[in-house]
PDB file of C-alpha atoms in Angstrom:
ATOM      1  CA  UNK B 285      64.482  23.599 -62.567  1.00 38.00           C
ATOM      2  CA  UNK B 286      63.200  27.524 -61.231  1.00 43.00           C
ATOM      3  CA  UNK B 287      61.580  27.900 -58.469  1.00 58.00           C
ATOM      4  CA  UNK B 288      58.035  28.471 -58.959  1.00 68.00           C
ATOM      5  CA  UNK B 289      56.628  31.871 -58.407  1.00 72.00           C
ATOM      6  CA  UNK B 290      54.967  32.341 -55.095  1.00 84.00           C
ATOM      7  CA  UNK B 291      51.302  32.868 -55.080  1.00 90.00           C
ATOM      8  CA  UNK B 292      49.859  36.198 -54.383  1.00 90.00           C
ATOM      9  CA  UNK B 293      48.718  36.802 -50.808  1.00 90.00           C
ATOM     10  CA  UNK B 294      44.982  36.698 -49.673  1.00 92.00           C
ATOM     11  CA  UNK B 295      43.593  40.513 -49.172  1.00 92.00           C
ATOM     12  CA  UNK B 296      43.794  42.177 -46.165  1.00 91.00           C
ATOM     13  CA  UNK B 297      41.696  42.596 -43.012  1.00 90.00           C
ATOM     14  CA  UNK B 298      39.475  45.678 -43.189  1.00 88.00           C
ATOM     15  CA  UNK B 299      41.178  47.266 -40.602  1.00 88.00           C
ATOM     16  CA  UNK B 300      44.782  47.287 -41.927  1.00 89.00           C
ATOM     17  CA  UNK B 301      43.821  48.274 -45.735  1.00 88.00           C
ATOM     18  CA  UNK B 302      45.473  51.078 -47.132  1.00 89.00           C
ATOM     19  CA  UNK B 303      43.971  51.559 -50.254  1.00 92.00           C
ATOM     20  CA  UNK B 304      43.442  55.687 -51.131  1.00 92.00           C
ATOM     21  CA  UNK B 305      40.097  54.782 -53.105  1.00 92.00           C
ATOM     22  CA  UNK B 306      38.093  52.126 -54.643  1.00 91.00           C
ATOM     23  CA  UNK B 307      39.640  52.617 -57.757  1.00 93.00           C
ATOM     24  CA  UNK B 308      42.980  51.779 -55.975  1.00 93.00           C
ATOM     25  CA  UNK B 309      41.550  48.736 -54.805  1.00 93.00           C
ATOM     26  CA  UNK B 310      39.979  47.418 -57.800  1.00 93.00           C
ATOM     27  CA  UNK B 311      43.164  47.949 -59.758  1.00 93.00           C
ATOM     28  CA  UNK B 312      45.137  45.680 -57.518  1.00 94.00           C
ATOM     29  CA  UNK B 313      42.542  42.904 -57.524  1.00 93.00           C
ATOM     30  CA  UNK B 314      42.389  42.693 -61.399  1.00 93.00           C
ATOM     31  CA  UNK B 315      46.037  42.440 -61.335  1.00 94.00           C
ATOM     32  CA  UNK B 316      45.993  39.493 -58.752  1.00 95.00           C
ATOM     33  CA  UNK B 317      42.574  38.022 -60.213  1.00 95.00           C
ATOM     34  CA  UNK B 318      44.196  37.715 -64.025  1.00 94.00           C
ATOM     35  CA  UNK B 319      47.404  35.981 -62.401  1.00 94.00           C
ATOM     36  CA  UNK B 320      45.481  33.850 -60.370  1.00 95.00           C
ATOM     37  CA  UNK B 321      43.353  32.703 -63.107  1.00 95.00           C
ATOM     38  CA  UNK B 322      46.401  32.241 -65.256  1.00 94.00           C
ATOM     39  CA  UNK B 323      47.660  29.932 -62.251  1.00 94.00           C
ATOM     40  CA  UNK B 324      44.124  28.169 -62.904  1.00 95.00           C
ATOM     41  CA  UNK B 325      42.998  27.446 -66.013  1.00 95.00           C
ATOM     42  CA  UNK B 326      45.559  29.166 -68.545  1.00 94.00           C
ATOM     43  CA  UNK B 327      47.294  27.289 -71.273  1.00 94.00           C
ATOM     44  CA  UNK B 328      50.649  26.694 -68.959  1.00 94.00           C
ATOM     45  CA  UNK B 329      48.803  25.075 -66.071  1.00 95.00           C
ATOM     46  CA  UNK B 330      46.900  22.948 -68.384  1.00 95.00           C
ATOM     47  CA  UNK B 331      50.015  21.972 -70.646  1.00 95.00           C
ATOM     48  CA  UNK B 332      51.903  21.299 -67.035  1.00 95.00           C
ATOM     49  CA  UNK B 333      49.397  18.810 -65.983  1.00 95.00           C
ATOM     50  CA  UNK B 334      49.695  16.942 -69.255  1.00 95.00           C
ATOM     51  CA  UNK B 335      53.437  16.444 -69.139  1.00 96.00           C
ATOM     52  CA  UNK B 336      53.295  15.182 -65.484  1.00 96.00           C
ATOM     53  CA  UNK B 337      50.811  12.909 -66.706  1.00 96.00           C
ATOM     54  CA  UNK B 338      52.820  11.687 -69.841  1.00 96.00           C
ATOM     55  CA  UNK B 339      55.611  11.162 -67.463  1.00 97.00           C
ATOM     56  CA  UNK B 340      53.899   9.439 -65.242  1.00 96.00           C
ATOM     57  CA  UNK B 341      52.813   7.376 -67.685  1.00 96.00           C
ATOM     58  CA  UNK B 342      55.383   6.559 -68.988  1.00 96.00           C
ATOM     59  CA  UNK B 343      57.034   5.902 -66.246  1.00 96.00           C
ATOM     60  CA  UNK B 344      54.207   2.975 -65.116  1.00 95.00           C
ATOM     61  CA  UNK B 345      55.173   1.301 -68.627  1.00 94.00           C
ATOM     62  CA  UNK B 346      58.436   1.141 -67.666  1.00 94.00           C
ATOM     63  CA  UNK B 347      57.653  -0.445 -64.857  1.00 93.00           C
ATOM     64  CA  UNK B 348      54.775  -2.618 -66.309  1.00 91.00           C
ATOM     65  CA  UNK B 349      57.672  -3.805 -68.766  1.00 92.00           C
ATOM     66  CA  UNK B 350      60.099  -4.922 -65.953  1.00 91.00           C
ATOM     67  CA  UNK B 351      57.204  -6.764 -64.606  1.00 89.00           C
ATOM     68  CA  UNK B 352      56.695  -8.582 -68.007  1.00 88.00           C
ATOM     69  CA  UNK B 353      60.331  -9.133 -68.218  1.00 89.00           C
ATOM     70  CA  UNK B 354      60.345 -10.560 -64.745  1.00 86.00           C
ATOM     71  CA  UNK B 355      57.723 -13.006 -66.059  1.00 84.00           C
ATOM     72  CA  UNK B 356      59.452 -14.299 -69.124  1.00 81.00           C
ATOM     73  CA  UNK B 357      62.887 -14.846 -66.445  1.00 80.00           C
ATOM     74  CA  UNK B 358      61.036 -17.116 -64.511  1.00 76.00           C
ATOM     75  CA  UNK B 359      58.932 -18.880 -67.221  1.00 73.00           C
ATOM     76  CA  UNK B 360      62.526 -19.403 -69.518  1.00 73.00           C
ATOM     77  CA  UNK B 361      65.205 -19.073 -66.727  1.00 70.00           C
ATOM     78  CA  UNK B 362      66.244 -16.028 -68.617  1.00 74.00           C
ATOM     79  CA  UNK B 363      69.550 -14.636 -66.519  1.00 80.00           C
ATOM     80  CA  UNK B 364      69.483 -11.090 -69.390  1.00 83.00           C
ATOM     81  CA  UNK B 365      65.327 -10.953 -68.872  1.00 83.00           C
ATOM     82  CA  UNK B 366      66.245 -10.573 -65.167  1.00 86.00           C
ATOM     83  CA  UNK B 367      69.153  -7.555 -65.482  1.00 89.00           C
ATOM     84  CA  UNK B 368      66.951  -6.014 -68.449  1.00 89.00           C
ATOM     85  CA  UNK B 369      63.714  -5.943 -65.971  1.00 89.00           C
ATOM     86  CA  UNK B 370      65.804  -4.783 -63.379  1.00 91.00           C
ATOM     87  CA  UNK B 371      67.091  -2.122 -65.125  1.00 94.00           C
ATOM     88  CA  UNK B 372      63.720  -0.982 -66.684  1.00 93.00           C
ATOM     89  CA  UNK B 373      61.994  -1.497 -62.783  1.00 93.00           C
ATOM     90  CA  UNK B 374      64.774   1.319 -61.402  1.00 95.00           C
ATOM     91  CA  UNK B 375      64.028   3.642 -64.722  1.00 95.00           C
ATOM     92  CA  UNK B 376      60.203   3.793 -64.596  1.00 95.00           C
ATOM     93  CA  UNK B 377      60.543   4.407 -60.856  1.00 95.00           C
ATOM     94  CA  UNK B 378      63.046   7.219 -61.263  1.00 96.00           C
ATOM     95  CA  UNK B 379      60.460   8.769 -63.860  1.00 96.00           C
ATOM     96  CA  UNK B 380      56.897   7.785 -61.867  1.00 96.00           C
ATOM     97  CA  UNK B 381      57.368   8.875 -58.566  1.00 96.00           C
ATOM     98  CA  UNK B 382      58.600  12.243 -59.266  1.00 96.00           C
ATOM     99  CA  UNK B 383      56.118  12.770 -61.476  1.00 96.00           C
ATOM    100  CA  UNK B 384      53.738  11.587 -59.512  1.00 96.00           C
ATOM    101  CA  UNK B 385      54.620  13.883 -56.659  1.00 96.00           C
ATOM    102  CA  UNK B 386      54.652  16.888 -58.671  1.00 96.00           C
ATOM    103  CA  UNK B 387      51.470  16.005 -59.980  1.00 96.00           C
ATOM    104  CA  UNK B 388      49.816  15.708 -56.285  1.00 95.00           C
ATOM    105  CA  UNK B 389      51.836  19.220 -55.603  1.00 95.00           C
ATOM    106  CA  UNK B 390      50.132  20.480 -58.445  1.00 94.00           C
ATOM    107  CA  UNK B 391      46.729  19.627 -57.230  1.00 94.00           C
ATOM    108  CA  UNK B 392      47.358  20.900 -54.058  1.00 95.00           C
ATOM    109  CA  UNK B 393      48.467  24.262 -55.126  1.00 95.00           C
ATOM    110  CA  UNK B 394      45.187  24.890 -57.124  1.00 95.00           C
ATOM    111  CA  UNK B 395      43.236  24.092 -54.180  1.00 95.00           C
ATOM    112  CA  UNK B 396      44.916  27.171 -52.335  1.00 95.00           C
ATOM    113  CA  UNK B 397      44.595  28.988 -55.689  1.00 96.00           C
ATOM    114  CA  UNK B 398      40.961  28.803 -55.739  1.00 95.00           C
ATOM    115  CA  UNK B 399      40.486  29.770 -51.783  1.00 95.00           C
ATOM    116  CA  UNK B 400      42.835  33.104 -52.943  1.00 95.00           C
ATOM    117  CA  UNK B 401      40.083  33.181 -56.108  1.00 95.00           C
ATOM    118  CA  UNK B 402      37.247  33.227 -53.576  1.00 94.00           C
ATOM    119  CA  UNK B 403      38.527  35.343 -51.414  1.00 93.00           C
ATOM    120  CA  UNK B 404      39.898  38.232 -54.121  1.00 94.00           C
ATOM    121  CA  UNK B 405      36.264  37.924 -55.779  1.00 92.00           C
ATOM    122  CA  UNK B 406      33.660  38.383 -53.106  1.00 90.00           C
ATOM    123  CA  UNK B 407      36.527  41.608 -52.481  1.00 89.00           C
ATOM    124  CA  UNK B 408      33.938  43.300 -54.474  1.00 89.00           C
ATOM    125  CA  UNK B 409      32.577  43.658 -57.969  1.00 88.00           C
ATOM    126  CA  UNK B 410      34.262  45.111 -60.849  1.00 89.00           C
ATOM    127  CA  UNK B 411      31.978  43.817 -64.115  1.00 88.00           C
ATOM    128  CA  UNK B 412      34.385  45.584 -66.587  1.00 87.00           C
ATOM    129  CA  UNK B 413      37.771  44.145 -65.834  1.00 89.00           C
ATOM    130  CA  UNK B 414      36.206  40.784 -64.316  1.00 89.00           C
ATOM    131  CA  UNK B 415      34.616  40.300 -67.870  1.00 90.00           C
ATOM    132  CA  UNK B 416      38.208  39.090 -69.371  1.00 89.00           C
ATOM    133  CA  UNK B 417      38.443  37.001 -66.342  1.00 91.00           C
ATOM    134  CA  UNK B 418      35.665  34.499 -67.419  1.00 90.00           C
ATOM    135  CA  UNK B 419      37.966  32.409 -69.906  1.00 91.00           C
ATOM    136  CA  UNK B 420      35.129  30.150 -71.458  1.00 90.00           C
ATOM    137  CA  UNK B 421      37.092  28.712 -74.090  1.00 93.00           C
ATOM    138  CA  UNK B 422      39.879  27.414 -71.797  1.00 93.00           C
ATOM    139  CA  UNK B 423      37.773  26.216 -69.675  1.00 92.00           C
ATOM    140  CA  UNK B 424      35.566  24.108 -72.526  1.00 94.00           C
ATOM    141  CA  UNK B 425      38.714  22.987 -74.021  1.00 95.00           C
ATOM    142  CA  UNK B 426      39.361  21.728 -69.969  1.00 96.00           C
ATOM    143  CA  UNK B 427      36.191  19.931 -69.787  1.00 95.00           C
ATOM    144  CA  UNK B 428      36.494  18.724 -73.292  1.00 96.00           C
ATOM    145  CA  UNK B 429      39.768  17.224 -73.131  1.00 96.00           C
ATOM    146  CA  UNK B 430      39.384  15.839 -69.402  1.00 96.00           C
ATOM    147  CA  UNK B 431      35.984  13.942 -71.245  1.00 96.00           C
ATOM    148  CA  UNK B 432      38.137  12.559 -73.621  1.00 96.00           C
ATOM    149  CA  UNK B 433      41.225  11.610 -71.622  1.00 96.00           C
ATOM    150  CA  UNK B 434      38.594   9.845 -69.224  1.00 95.00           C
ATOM    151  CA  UNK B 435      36.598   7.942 -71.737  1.00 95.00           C
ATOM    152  CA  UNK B 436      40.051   6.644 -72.720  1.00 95.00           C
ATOM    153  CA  UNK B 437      41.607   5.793 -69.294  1.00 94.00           C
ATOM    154  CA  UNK B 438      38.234   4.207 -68.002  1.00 92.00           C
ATOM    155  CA  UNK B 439      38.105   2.145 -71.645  1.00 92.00           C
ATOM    156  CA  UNK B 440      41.833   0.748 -70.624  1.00 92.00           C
ATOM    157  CA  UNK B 441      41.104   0.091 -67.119  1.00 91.00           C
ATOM    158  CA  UNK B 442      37.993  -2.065 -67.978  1.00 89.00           C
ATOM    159  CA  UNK B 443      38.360  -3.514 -71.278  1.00 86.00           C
ATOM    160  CA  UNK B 444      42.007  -4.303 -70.650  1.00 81.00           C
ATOM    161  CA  UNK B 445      41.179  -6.799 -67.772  1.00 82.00           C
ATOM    162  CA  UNK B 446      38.085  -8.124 -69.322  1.00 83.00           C
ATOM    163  CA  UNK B 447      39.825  -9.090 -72.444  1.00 81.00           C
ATOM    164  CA  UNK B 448      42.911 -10.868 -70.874  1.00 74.00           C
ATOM    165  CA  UNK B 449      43.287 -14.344 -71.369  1.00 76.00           C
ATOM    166  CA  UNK B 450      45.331 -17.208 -68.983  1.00 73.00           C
ATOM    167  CA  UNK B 451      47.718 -18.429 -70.943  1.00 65.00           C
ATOM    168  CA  UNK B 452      48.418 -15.732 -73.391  1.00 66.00           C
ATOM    169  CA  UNK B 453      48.207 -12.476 -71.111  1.00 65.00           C
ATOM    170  CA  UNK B 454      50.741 -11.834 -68.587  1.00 72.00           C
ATOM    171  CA  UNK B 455      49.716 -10.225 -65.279  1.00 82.00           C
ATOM    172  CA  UNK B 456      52.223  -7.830 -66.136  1.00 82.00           C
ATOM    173  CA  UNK B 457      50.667  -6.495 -68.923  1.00 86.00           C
ATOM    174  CA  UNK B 458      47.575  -6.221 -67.293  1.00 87.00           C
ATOM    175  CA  UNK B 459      49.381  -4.392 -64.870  1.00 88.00           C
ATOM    176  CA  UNK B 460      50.627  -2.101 -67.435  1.00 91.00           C
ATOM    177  CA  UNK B 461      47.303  -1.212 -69.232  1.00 92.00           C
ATOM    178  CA  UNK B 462      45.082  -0.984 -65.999  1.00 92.00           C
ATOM    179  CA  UNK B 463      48.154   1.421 -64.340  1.00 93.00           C
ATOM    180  CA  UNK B 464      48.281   3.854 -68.101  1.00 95.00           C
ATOM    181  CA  UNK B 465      44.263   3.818 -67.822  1.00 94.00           C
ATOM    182  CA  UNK B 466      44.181   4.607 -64.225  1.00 95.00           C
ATOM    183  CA  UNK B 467      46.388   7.530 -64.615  1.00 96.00           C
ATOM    184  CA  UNK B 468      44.960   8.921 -67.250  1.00 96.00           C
ATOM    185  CA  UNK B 469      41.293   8.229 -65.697  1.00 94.00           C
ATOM    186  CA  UNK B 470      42.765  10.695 -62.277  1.00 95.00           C
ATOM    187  CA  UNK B 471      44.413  13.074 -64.634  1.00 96.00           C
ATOM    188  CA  UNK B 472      41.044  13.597 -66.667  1.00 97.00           C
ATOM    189  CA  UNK B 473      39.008  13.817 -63.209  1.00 96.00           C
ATOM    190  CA  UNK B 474      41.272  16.743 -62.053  1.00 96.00           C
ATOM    191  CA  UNK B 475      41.279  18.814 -65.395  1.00 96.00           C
ATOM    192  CA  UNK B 476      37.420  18.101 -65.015  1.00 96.00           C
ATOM    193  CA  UNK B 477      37.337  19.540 -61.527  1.00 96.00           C
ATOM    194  CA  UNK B 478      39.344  22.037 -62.591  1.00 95.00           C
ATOM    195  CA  UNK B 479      37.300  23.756 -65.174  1.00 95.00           C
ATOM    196  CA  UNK B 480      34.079  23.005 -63.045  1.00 95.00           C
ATOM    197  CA  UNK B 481      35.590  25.057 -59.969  1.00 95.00           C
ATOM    198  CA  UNK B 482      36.247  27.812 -62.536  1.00 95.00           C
ATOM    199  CA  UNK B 483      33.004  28.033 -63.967  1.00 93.00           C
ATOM    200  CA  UNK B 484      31.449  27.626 -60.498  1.00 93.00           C
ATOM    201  CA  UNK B 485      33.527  30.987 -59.551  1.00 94.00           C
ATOM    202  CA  UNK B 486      32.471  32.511 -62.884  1.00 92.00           C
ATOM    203  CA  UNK B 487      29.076  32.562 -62.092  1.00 90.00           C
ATOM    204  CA  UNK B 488      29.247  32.738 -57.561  1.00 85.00           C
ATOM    205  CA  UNK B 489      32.074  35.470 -57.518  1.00 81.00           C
ATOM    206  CA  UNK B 490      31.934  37.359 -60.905  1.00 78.00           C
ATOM    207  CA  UNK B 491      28.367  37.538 -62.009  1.00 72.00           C
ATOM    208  CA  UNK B 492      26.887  37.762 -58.812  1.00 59.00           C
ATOM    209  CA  UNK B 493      24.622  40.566 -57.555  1.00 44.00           C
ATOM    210  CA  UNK B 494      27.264  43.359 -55.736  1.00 43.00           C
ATOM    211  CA  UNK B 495      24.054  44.619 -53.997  1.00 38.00           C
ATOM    212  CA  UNK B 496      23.322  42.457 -51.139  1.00 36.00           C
ATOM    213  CA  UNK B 497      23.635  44.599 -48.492  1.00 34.00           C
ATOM    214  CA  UNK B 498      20.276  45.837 -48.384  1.00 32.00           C
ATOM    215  CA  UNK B 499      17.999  42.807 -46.823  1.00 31.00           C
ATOM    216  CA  UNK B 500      14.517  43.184 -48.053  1.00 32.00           C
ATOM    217  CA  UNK B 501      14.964  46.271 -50.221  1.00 32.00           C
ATOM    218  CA  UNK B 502      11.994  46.616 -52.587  1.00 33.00           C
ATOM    219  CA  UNK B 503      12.323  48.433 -56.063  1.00 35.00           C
ATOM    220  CA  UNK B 504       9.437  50.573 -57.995  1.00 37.00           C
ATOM    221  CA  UNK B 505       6.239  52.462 -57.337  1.00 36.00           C
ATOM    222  CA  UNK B 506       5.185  49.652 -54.687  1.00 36.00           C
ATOM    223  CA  UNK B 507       8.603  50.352 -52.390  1.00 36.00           C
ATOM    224  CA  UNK B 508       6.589  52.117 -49.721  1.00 36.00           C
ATOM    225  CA  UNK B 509       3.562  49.991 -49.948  1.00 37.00           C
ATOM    226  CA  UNK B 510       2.816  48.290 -46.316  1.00 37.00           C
ATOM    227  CA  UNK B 511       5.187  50.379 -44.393  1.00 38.00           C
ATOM    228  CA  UNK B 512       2.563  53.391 -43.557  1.00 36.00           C
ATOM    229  CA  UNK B 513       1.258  53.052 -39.794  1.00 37.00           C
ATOM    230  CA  UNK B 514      -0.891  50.610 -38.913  1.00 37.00           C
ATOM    231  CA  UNK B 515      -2.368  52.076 -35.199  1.00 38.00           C
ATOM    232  CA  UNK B 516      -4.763  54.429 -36.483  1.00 37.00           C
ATOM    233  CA  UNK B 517      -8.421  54.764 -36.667  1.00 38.00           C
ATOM    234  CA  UNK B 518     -10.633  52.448 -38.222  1.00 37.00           C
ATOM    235  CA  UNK B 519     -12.727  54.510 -40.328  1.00 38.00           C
ATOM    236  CA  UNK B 520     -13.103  53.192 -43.355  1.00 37.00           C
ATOM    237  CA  UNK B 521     -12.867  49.547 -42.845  1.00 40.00           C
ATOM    238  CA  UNK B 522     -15.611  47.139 -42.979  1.00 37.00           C
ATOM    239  CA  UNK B 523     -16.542  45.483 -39.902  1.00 39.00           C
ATOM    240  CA  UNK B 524     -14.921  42.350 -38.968  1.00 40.00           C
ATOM    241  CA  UNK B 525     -17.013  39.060 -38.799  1.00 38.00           C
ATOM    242  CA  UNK B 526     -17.661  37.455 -35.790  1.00 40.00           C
ATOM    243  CA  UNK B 527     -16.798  34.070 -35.368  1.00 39.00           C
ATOM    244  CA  UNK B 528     -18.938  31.890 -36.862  1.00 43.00           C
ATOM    245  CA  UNK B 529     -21.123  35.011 -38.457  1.00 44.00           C
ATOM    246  CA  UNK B 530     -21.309  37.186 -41.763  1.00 43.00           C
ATOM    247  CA  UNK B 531     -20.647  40.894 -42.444  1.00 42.00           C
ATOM    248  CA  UNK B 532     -23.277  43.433 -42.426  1.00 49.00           C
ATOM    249  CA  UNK B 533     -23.433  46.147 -45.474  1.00 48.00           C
ATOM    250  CA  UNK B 534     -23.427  49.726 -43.324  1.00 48.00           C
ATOM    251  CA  UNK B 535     -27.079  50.935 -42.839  1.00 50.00           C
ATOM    252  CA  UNK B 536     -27.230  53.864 -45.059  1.00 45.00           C
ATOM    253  CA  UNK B 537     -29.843  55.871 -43.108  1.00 46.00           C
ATOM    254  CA  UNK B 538     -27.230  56.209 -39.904  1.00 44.00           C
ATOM    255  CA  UNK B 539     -24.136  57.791 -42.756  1.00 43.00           C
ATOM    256  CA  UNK B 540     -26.207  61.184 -42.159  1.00 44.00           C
ATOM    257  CA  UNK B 541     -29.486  61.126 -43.785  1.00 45.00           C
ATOM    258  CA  UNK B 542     -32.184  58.659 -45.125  1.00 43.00           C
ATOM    259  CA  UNK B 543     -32.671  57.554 -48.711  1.00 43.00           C
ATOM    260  CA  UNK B 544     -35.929  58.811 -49.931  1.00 45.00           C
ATOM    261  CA  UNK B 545     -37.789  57.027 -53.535  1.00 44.00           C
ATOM    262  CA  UNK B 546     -36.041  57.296 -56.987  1.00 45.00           C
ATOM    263  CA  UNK B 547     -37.087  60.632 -58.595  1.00 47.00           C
ATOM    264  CA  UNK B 548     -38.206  60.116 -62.093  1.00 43.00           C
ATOM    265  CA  UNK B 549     -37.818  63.453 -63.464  1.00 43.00           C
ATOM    266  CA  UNK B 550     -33.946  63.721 -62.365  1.00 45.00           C
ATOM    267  CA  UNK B 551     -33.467  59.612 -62.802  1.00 45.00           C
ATOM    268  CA  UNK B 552     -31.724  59.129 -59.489  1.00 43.00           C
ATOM    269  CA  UNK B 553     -32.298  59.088 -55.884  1.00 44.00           C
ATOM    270  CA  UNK B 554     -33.035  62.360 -53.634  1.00 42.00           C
ATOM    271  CA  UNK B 555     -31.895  62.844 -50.016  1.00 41.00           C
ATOM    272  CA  UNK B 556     -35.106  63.835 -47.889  1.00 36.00           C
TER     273      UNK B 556
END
C-alpha cells in the first residue's frame, strides 16, 4: 500500500510571508483550498470510507459466525464446529481491526483537514475561485447516503434484538446483526458530520463578508449623520423642560418686534 500524500501545511505567520502580491497569494490558496477539499468531501475520500466500512463489516460477520459456530460446538459437542469457529474468529479479526484502525485514522485526519480549511479560508476572500470550492452535490450525496446508511444500521441494531427469540436465536447472531448495524450506524454519523462541517465552512469561510475590518462603518447619504460637533451653541433648540414641568412656545414679541392685528387688505399679519 503507498504512502498517503502529506497534507499541505497551515499558512504562514504574517511576518515571514513572502508573497510578491495578493494575486500571488490567492493563487496559492486556491491551489491548497481545491486539494484540501478533495481530501474532504471528494469522491475518493467518500469511496475510502465505504470500503473501510465494508471491511469492517465484514470482518464483524466473520467474527459473529465463529461465535455462532462456537455455540452449535457446545450445544452438539461438535469437535469441526470448534476448528471451523476458530478459524473464522482469527479471519474476521485479521480483517476488523485493521479496518477499524484505518477507519479511526481516517477520521482523525479530516479533523486536521478542516482546521487547515479554516485556517486557508479566513486567509482572505477570493469569491471567483472559492465559487468551485462549494461542492453542493457531493456534499448532498454525503448527507443523503449517511441518512440512508443510518436509518439502516439503527433499524439492525434495534429491530434485530427486539425480534430475537430464546430458543431459536443464538446470542451470536444477535451479536452479529447488532455489531453490522452499529458499524454502519458510526460510519453514517461521520459521512453526516462530514458534509455538515463542509457546508458549515461553505457558508463561515467562503461566503462570508471580507469587509470586517471597519467596526461601525455606515454606508449612504446618512454616513456622516451624528458625527458633527456637539459643544456648540444652543440657538435653535427648544428649551428643555424642567423636571416635573412643560415647555414654553418662544414669546414672539422678544424675536425682535411685536405682532400687530391681521391686515385685511394684504390677508396676513403686519410687523408694527
Amino acid at each position: 500500500m503507498s504512502r498517503r500524500a502529506p497534507l499541505p501545511p497551515p499558512p504562514p505567520p504574517v511576518e515571514i510571508r513572502s508573497w510578491p502580491d495578493r494575486e500571488a497569494m490567492l493563487a496559492d490558496r486556491a491551489v491548497i483550498l481545491g486539494e484540501l477539499v478533495r481530501l474532504h468531501v471528494g469522491p475518493g475520500r467518500l469511496g475510502l470510507l465505504g470500503m473501510w466500512a465494508a471491511l469492517a463489516a465484514i470482518g464483524w460477520s466473520l467474527v459473529g459466525s465463529g461465535i455462532i459456530m462456537f455455540e452449535q460446538a457446545l450445544d452438539l459437542v461438535d469437535f469441526t464446529s470448534v476448528v471451523g469457529g476458530s478459524v473464522s474468529l482469527v479471519l474476521g479479526a485479521a480483517v476488523f481491526v485493521p479496518a477499524a484502525v484505518f477507519f479511526w485514522v481516517g477520521a482523525l485526519r479530516d479533523r486536521k483537514v478542516r482546521v487547515l480549511l479554516a485556517s486557508w479560508g479566513a486567509l482572505d476572500r477570493d469569491p471567483e475561485r472559492d465559487r468551485r470550492l462549494r461542492m453542493p452535490g457531493m456534499s448532498l450525496t454525503w448527507l443523503l447516503l449517511s441518512f440512508a446508511l443510518g436509518a439502516a444500521g439503527l433499524a439492525l441494531c434495534v429491530i434485530g434484538p427486539a425480534s430475537a427469540r430464546p430458543g431459536r436465536d443464538t446470542y451470536g447472531l444477535v451479536v452479529l446483526v447488532m455489531g453490522v448495524g452499529m458499524i454502519a450506524w458510526l460510519t453514517a454519523l461521520t459521512g453526516a458530520v462530514t458534509a455538515l462541517a463542509h457546508r458549515r465552512w461553505v457558508l463561515g469561510a467562503l461566503r462570508g463578508s471580507g469587509t470586517g475590518t471597519g467596526a461601525g462603518a455606515a454606508s449612504g447619504p446618512e454616513a456622516g449623520a451624528g458625527t458633527g460637533t456637539g459643544t456648540g451653541s444652543g440657538a435653535g433648540r427648544l428649551p428643555a423642560a424642567r423636571a416635573g414641568g412643560s415647555v414654553r412656545p418662544p414669546d414672539p414679541a422678544r424675536a425682535g418686534g411685536s405682532v400687530g392685528a391681521p391686515d385685511p387688505e394684504r390677508g396676513g399679519t403686519g410687523r408694527r
